[in-house]
Amino acid sequence: LLRRGVPESAICSRTHAELDLTQQGQVRDFFEAERPTHVYLAAARVGGILANSTFPVEFLYENMMIEANVIRAAADFGVEKFLFLGSSCIYPKHAPQPLRESSLLTGALEPSNEAYAIAKIAGLKLCEYYARQYKKRFISAMPTNLYGPGDNFHPEHSHVIPGMMRRFHEAKMSRSKQVIVWGTGQPLREFLFIDDLGEALVTLMDRYEESGTVNVGTGAECSIAELAQIIKEVVQFPGEIVFDASKPDGTPRKVLDASRIHALGWSHKINLREGLEKTYAWALENRAF
């Protein structure tokens, strides 16, 4: 509900406790009462490999309910422009790298997060169809792996960076000699700091009018082993990193082609180490562990 130059007082948001987006009646009541003009849909049930593999029903059902309810309400209650956030896991597991928007639906998905990916594909397609059939200004953005202050540091339901940061912090505090990291450490990923994503989404809301999805990434790759080493240094854990190759790696490589959004004038500003330092400082200050 924010564009450049719009005062913070004009932002309208709700916590999950205040508004359950899986409930159609609550969503429609909210839109009818507030009448937002511009909407960013970032809400989702999210998690890492373990959570996705353990709860595929919840990841598929809850995410489809959230996006179906909100997108339909946005259309019915006259939202001027709508931006849906997907995920880079929507692309086929073995799609050519860097991942281009045209690779969508050209191959099989990564099995470990297939349910989440299917839900996100449904959401971006619903936006695309509203744009085509009803001429709605509904767009979607595909961010790469996100992290930063406010992240979920739950020991079982977190993404790779907060989950790994928690394990290194707890190992440091308990004086453990090693931290076990899932997989071989070889998969390549890119990571985007949350403040950079915010700037990217406002750029899209201001400047992008096509119905096709837009990748939002850095183009900078990092192996899981390299990520673990940087987090180890940021947390100042003195012990050893051990990789458990019996656990799944997930997609071998995942980096986005962000040329579309770069052409609009956006590029990321915060590098990985700086972002990890900011994230760890926030986690300590807010007792996230």
Short mmCIF file of C-alpha atoms in Angstrom, two decimals:
data_model
loop_
_atom_site.label_atom_id
_atom_site.label_comp_id
_atom_site.label_asym_id
_atom_site.label_seq_id
_atom_site.Cartn_x
_atom_site.Cartn_y
_atom_site.Cartn_z
CA LEU A 1 0.00 0.00 0.00
CA LEU A 2 2.97 2.30 -0.57
CA ARG A 3 4.41 4.28 -3.48
CA ARG A 4 7.29 6.74 -3.56
CA GLY A 5 6.31 9.97 -1.87
CA VAL A 6 3.38 8.44 0.00
CA PRO A 7 3.59 9.25 3.73
CA GLU A 8 4.03 6.38 6.16
CA SER A 9 0.69 7.26 7.72
CA ALA A 10 -0.97 6.11 4.50
CA ILE A 11 0.34 2.57 4.86
CA CYS A 12 -2.34 0.11 5.89
CA SER A 13 -1.26 -3.33 7.08
CA ARG A 14 -2.37 -6.09 9.44
CA THR A 15 -0.60 -8.80 11.40
CA HIS A 16 -1.63 -12.43 11.00
CA ALA A 17 -3.31 -12.24 14.40
CA GLU A 18 -5.42 -9.32 13.17
CA LEU A 19 -6.28 -10.70 9.72
CA ASP A 20 -6.16 -14.32 8.56
CA LEU A 21 -5.70 -14.12 4.80
CA THR A 22 -6.78 -17.75 4.34
CA GLN A 23 -10.29 -16.69 5.37
CA GLN A 24 -12.17 -15.17 2.45
CA GLY A 25 -14.71 -13.32 4.59
CA GLN A 26 -12.04 -11.58 6.66
CA VAL A 27 -10.13 -10.56 3.54
CA ARG A 28 -13.19 -9.09 1.84
CA ASP A 29 -14.21 -7.24 5.01
CA PHE A 30 -10.72 -5.72 5.17
CA PHE A 31 -10.74 -4.56 1.54
CA GLU A 32 -14.26 -3.18 1.82
CA ALA A 33 -13.38 -1.18 4.93
CA GLU A 34 -9.92 0.08 3.91
CA ARG A 35 -10.28 0.44 0.11
CA PRO A 36 -6.52 0.31 -0.62
CA THR A 37 -5.34 1.72 -3.94
CA HIS A 38 -1.98 -0.08 -4.25
CA VAL A 39 -1.28 -3.51 -2.76
CA TYR A 40 1.89 -5.54 -2.26
CA LEU A 41 1.12 -9.18 -1.39
CA ALA A 42 4.13 -10.57 0.44
CA ALA A 43 2.24 -12.77 2.92
CA ALA A 44 2.87 -16.50 2.60
CA ARG A 45 3.59 -19.67 4.51
CA VAL A 46 7.32 -20.11 4.01
CA GLY A 47 10.16 -22.32 5.23
CA GLY A 48 13.29 -24.21 4.26
CA ILE A 49 13.80 -27.70 2.84
CA LEU A 50 12.76 -29.45 6.06
CA ALA A 51 9.52 -27.52 6.48
CA ASN A 52 8.59 -27.81 2.79
CA SER A 53 9.25 -31.55 2.75
CA THR A 54 7.37 -32.19 5.99
CA PHE A 55 4.25 -30.07 5.37
CA PRO A 56 3.49 -30.01 1.61
CA VAL A 57 -0.28 -29.95 2.23
CA GLU A 58 -0.06 -26.80 4.35
CA PHE A 59 2.38 -25.11 1.95
CA LEU A 60 0.12 -25.73 -1.04
CA TYR A 61 -3.26 -25.12 0.58
CA GLU A 62 -2.48 -22.08 2.74
CA ASN A 63 -0.57 -20.23 0.04
CA MET A 64 -3.26 -20.86 -2.57
CA MET A 65 -5.94 -19.62 -0.18
CA ILE A 66 -3.98 -16.47 0.68
CA GLU A 67 -3.32 -15.45 -2.90
CA ALA A 68 -6.75 -16.42 -4.27
CA ASN A 69 -8.57 -14.47 -1.55
CA VAL A 70 -6.40 -11.35 -1.77
CA ILE A 71 -6.11 -11.17 -5.56
CA ARG A 72 -9.88 -11.62 -6.01
CA ALA A 73 -10.66 -9.00 -3.36
CA ALA A 74 -8.19 -6.58 -4.95
CA ALA A 75 -9.99 -7.00 -8.27
CA ASP A 76 -13.48 -6.71 -6.78
CA PHE A 77 -12.76 -3.65 -4.63
CA GLY A 78 -11.02 -1.51 -7.24
CA VAL A 79 -7.32 -1.71 -6.36
CA GLU A 80 -5.47 0.47 -8.90
CA LYS A 81 -2.30 -1.63 -8.98
CA PHE A 82 -1.38 -4.95 -7.39
CA LEU A 83 2.02 -6.57 -6.95
CA PHE A 84 2.29 -10.28 -6.08
CA LEU A 85 5.51 -11.73 -4.69
CA GLY A 86 6.43 -15.17 -5.93
CA SER A 87 9.62 -17.13 -5.39
CA SER A 88 12.52 -18.24 -7.55
CA CYS A 89 11.58 -21.86 -6.74
CA ILE A 90 8.85 -21.54 -9.41
CA TYR A 91 11.46 -22.29 -12.07
CA PRO A 92 12.29 -25.86 -13.20
CA LYS A 93 15.02 -27.61 -11.25
CA HIS A 94 17.26 -27.94 -14.30
CA ALA A 95 16.36 -24.75 -16.16
CA PRO A 96 19.23 -22.94 -17.91
CA GLN A 97 21.12 -20.55 -15.63
CA PRO A 98 20.82 -17.69 -14.94
CA LEU A 99 17.08 -18.25 -14.67
CA ARG A 100 15.06 -16.17 -17.10
CA GLU A 101 11.37 -15.41 -16.78
CA SER A 102 10.74 -17.39 -19.98
CA SER A 103 11.82 -20.63 -18.25
CA LEU A 104 8.58 -20.80 -16.27
CA LEU A 105 6.68 -24.09 -16.82
CA THR A 106 9.31 -25.56 -19.14
CA GLY A 107 10.29 -28.49 -16.89
CA ALA A 108 9.92 -30.37 -13.61
CA LEU A 109 10.20 -28.52 -10.30
CA GLU A 110 12.57 -29.25 -7.42
CA PRO A 111 10.72 -32.00 -5.44
CA SER A 112 11.68 -30.68 -1.99
CA ASN A 113 9.66 -27.47 -2.44
CA GLU A 114 7.26 -28.47 -5.21
CA ALA A 115 4.09 -27.72 -3.22
CA TYR A 116 5.19 -24.16 -2.44
CA ALA A 117 6.27 -23.58 -6.04
CA ILE A 118 2.94 -24.80 -7.44
CA ALA A 119 1.06 -22.41 -5.16
CA LYS A 120 3.24 -19.48 -6.22
CA ILE A 121 2.84 -20.32 -9.90
CA ALA A 122 -0.93 -20.32 -9.42
CA GLY A 123 -0.74 -16.85 -7.83
CA LEU A 124 1.33 -15.25 -10.55
CA LYS A 125 -0.82 -16.85 -13.25
CA LEU A 126 -3.97 -15.51 -11.58
CA CYS A 127 -2.46 -12.00 -11.72
CA GLU A 128 -1.49 -12.55 -15.36
CA TYR A 129 -5.01 -13.70 -16.24
CA TYR A 130 -6.65 -10.74 -14.47
CA ALA A 131 -4.38 -8.44 -16.46
CA ARG A 132 -5.27 -10.18 -19.72
CA GLN A 133 -9.00 -10.79 -19.19
CA TYR A 134 -10.02 -7.76 -17.14
CA LYS A 135 -7.19 -5.31 -17.99
CA LYS A 136 -6.15 -5.09 -14.35
CA ARG A 137 -2.76 -3.60 -13.48
CA PHE A 138 -1.74 -6.78 -11.67
CA ILE A 139 1.96 -7.66 -11.82
CA SER A 140 4.26 -10.14 -10.09
CA ALA A 141 7.87 -10.17 -8.93
CA MET A 142 10.10 -13.19 -8.39
CA PRO A 143 12.65 -12.39 -5.69
CA THR A 144 15.66 -14.57 -5.06
CA ASN A 145 16.42 -15.90 -1.55
CA LEU A 146 15.66 -13.13 0.93
CA TYR A 147 17.07 -12.39 4.38
CA GLY A 148 17.47 -9.56 6.85
CA PRO A 149 16.07 -8.00 10.03
CA GLY A 150 12.66 -9.37 10.96
CA ASP A 151 13.40 -12.80 9.50
CA ASN A 152 12.07 -16.03 11.00
CA PHE A 153 14.77 -17.67 13.14
CA HIS A 154 12.68 -20.70 14.16
CA PRO A 155 14.90 -23.79 14.63
CA GLU A 156 12.81 -25.93 12.24
CA HIS A 157 10.73 -23.62 10.03
CA SER A 158 13.29 -21.03 8.91
CA HIS A 159 15.05 -20.45 5.60
CA VAL A 160 18.73 -21.20 5.09
CA ILE A 161 20.30 -17.97 6.38
CA PRO A 162 18.34 -17.48 9.63
CA GLY A 163 18.40 -21.22 10.30
CA MET A 164 22.14 -21.45 9.79
CA MET A 165 22.77 -18.25 11.77
CA ARG A 166 20.81 -19.66 14.70
CA ARG A 167 22.79 -22.91 14.69
CA PHE A 168 26.13 -21.08 14.63
CA HIS A 169 25.01 -18.72 17.41
CA GLU A 170 23.77 -21.56 19.62
CA ALA A 171 26.95 -23.54 18.99
CA LYS A 172 29.00 -20.50 19.99
CA MET A 173 27.02 -19.98 23.18
CA SER A 174 27.20 -23.68 24.15
CA ARG A 175 30.90 -23.89 23.23
CA SER A 176 30.25 -26.70 20.76
CA LYS A 177 33.15 -27.80 18.61
CA GLN A 178 31.24 -28.06 15.34
CA VAL A 179 28.13 -27.05 13.42
CA ILE A 180 26.49 -29.52 11.04
CA VAL A 181 25.20 -28.09 7.77
CA TRP A 182 22.81 -30.06 5.57
CA GLY A 183 24.07 -31.29 2.20
CA THR A 184 27.42 -31.16 0.48
CA GLY A 185 27.83 -27.39 0.59
CA GLN A 186 28.19 -27.29 -3.21
CA PRO A 187 24.83 -25.85 -4.35
CA LEU A 188 25.01 -22.25 -5.58
CA ARG A 189 22.55 -19.60 -4.44
CA GLU A 190 22.11 -15.84 -4.50
CA PHE A 191 20.77 -13.83 -1.57
CA LEU A 192 19.05 -10.45 -1.47
CA PHE A 193 18.86 -8.17 1.57
CA ILE A 194 15.30 -7.23 2.46
CA ASP A 195 15.85 -3.44 2.15
CA ASP A 196 17.06 -3.92 -1.42
CA LEU A 197 13.90 -5.90 -2.18
CA GLY A 198 11.77 -3.09 -0.80
CA GLU A 199 13.39 -0.62 -3.20
CA ALA A 200 12.90 -3.05 -6.07
CA LEU A 201 9.20 -3.49 -5.38
CA VAL A 202 8.56 0.24 -5.19
CA THR A 203 10.42 0.58 -8.50
CA LEU A 204 8.13 -2.02 -10.08
CA MET A 205 5.03 -0.39 -8.63
CA ASP A 206 6.13 2.95 -10.08
CA ARG A 207 7.52 1.91 -13.46
CA TYR A 208 6.42 -1.56 -14.58
CA GLU A 209 3.12 -2.08 -16.43
CA GLU A 210 3.52 -5.39 -18.28
CA SER A 211 1.69 -8.50 -17.11
CA GLY A 212 4.71 -10.83 -17.17
CA THR A 213 6.64 -11.61 -14.02
CA VAL A 214 9.93 -9.86 -13.18
CA ASN A 215 12.96 -11.43 -11.50
CA VAL A 216 14.53 -9.56 -8.60
CA GLY A 217 18.05 -10.70 -7.78
CA THR A 218 21.66 -9.68 -7.38
CA GLY A 219 23.33 -11.90 -9.96
CA ALA A 220 26.02 -12.71 -7.35
CA GLU A 221 26.37 -16.43 -6.60
CA CYS A 222 27.54 -18.01 -3.37
CA SER A 223 27.93 -21.70 -2.51
CA ILE A 224 26.31 -22.98 0.65
CA ALA A 225 29.82 -23.76 1.92
CA GLU A 226 30.89 -20.15 1.33
CA LEU A 227 27.72 -18.90 3.02
CA ALA A 228 28.38 -21.09 6.06
CA GLN A 229 31.93 -19.74 6.30
CA ILE A 230 30.78 -16.10 6.18
CA ILE A 231 28.10 -16.72 8.83
CA LYS A 232 30.68 -18.52 10.97
CA GLU A 233 32.88 -15.41 10.79
CA VAL A 234 30.04 -12.94 11.40
CA VAL A 235 28.86 -14.90 14.45
CA GLN A 236 32.48 -15.44 15.52
CA PHE A 237 32.06 -19.17 16.03
CA PRO A 238 35.51 -20.68 16.56
CA GLY A 239 34.65 -24.31 15.80
CA GLU A 240 34.43 -26.51 12.70
CA ILE A 241 31.84 -26.70 9.91
CA VAL A 242 30.76 -30.26 9.05
CA PHE A 243 28.64 -31.01 5.97
CA ASP A 244 26.13 -33.87 6.17
CA ALA A 245 26.02 -35.20 2.61
CA SER A 246 23.24 -37.65 3.53
CA LYS A 247 20.83 -34.70 3.65
CA PRO A 248 19.34 -33.14 0.47
CA ASP A 249 21.07 -30.32 -1.37
CA GLY A 250 18.01 -29.04 -3.20
CA THR A 251 18.45 -27.40 -6.59
CA PRO A 252 22.13 -27.53 -7.69
CA ARG A 253 22.27 -23.91 -8.83
CA LYS A 254 19.82 -21.04 -8.66
CA VAL A 255 20.66 -17.54 -9.82
CA LEU A 256 18.25 -15.13 -11.49
CA ASP A 257 18.63 -13.12 -14.64
CA ALA A 258 17.55 -9.69 -13.35
CA SER A 259 18.06 -7.77 -16.60
CA ARG A 260 14.40 -6.68 -16.78
CA ILE A 261 14.44 -4.84 -13.47
CA HIS A 262 17.97 -3.53 -14.05
CA ALA A 263 16.61 -1.89 -17.21
CA LEU A 264 14.17 0.02 -14.98
CA GLY A 265 17.09 1.52 -13.05
CA TRP A 266 17.19 -0.71 -9.96
CA SER A 267 20.19 -2.64 -8.65
CA HIS A 268 21.03 -3.99 -5.20
CA LYS A 269 23.21 -1.95 -2.85
CA ILE A 270 23.99 -4.21 0.14
CA ASN A 271 26.50 -7.02 -0.31
CA LEU A 272 26.14 -10.39 1.44
CA ARG A 273 28.62 -9.90 4.28
CA GLU A 274 27.26 -6.45 5.15
CA GLY A 275 23.71 -7.79 5.05
CA LEU A 276 24.59 -10.75 7.28
CA GLU A 277 26.23 -8.44 9.80
CA LYS A 278 23.10 -6.26 9.91
CA THR A 279 20.91 -9.34 10.26
CA TYR A 280 22.94 -10.82 13.12
CA ALA A 281 23.03 -7.49 14.95
CA TRP A 282 19.24 -7.25 14.65
CA ALA A 283 18.78 -10.82 15.84
CA LEU A 284 20.93 -10.21 18.93
CA GLU A 285 19.20 -6.94 19.74
CA ASN A 286 15.75 -8.49 19.36
CA ARG A 287 16.60 -11.80 21.05
CA ALA A 288 15.58 -13.76 17.97
CA PHE A 289 17.48 -16.86 19.08
#
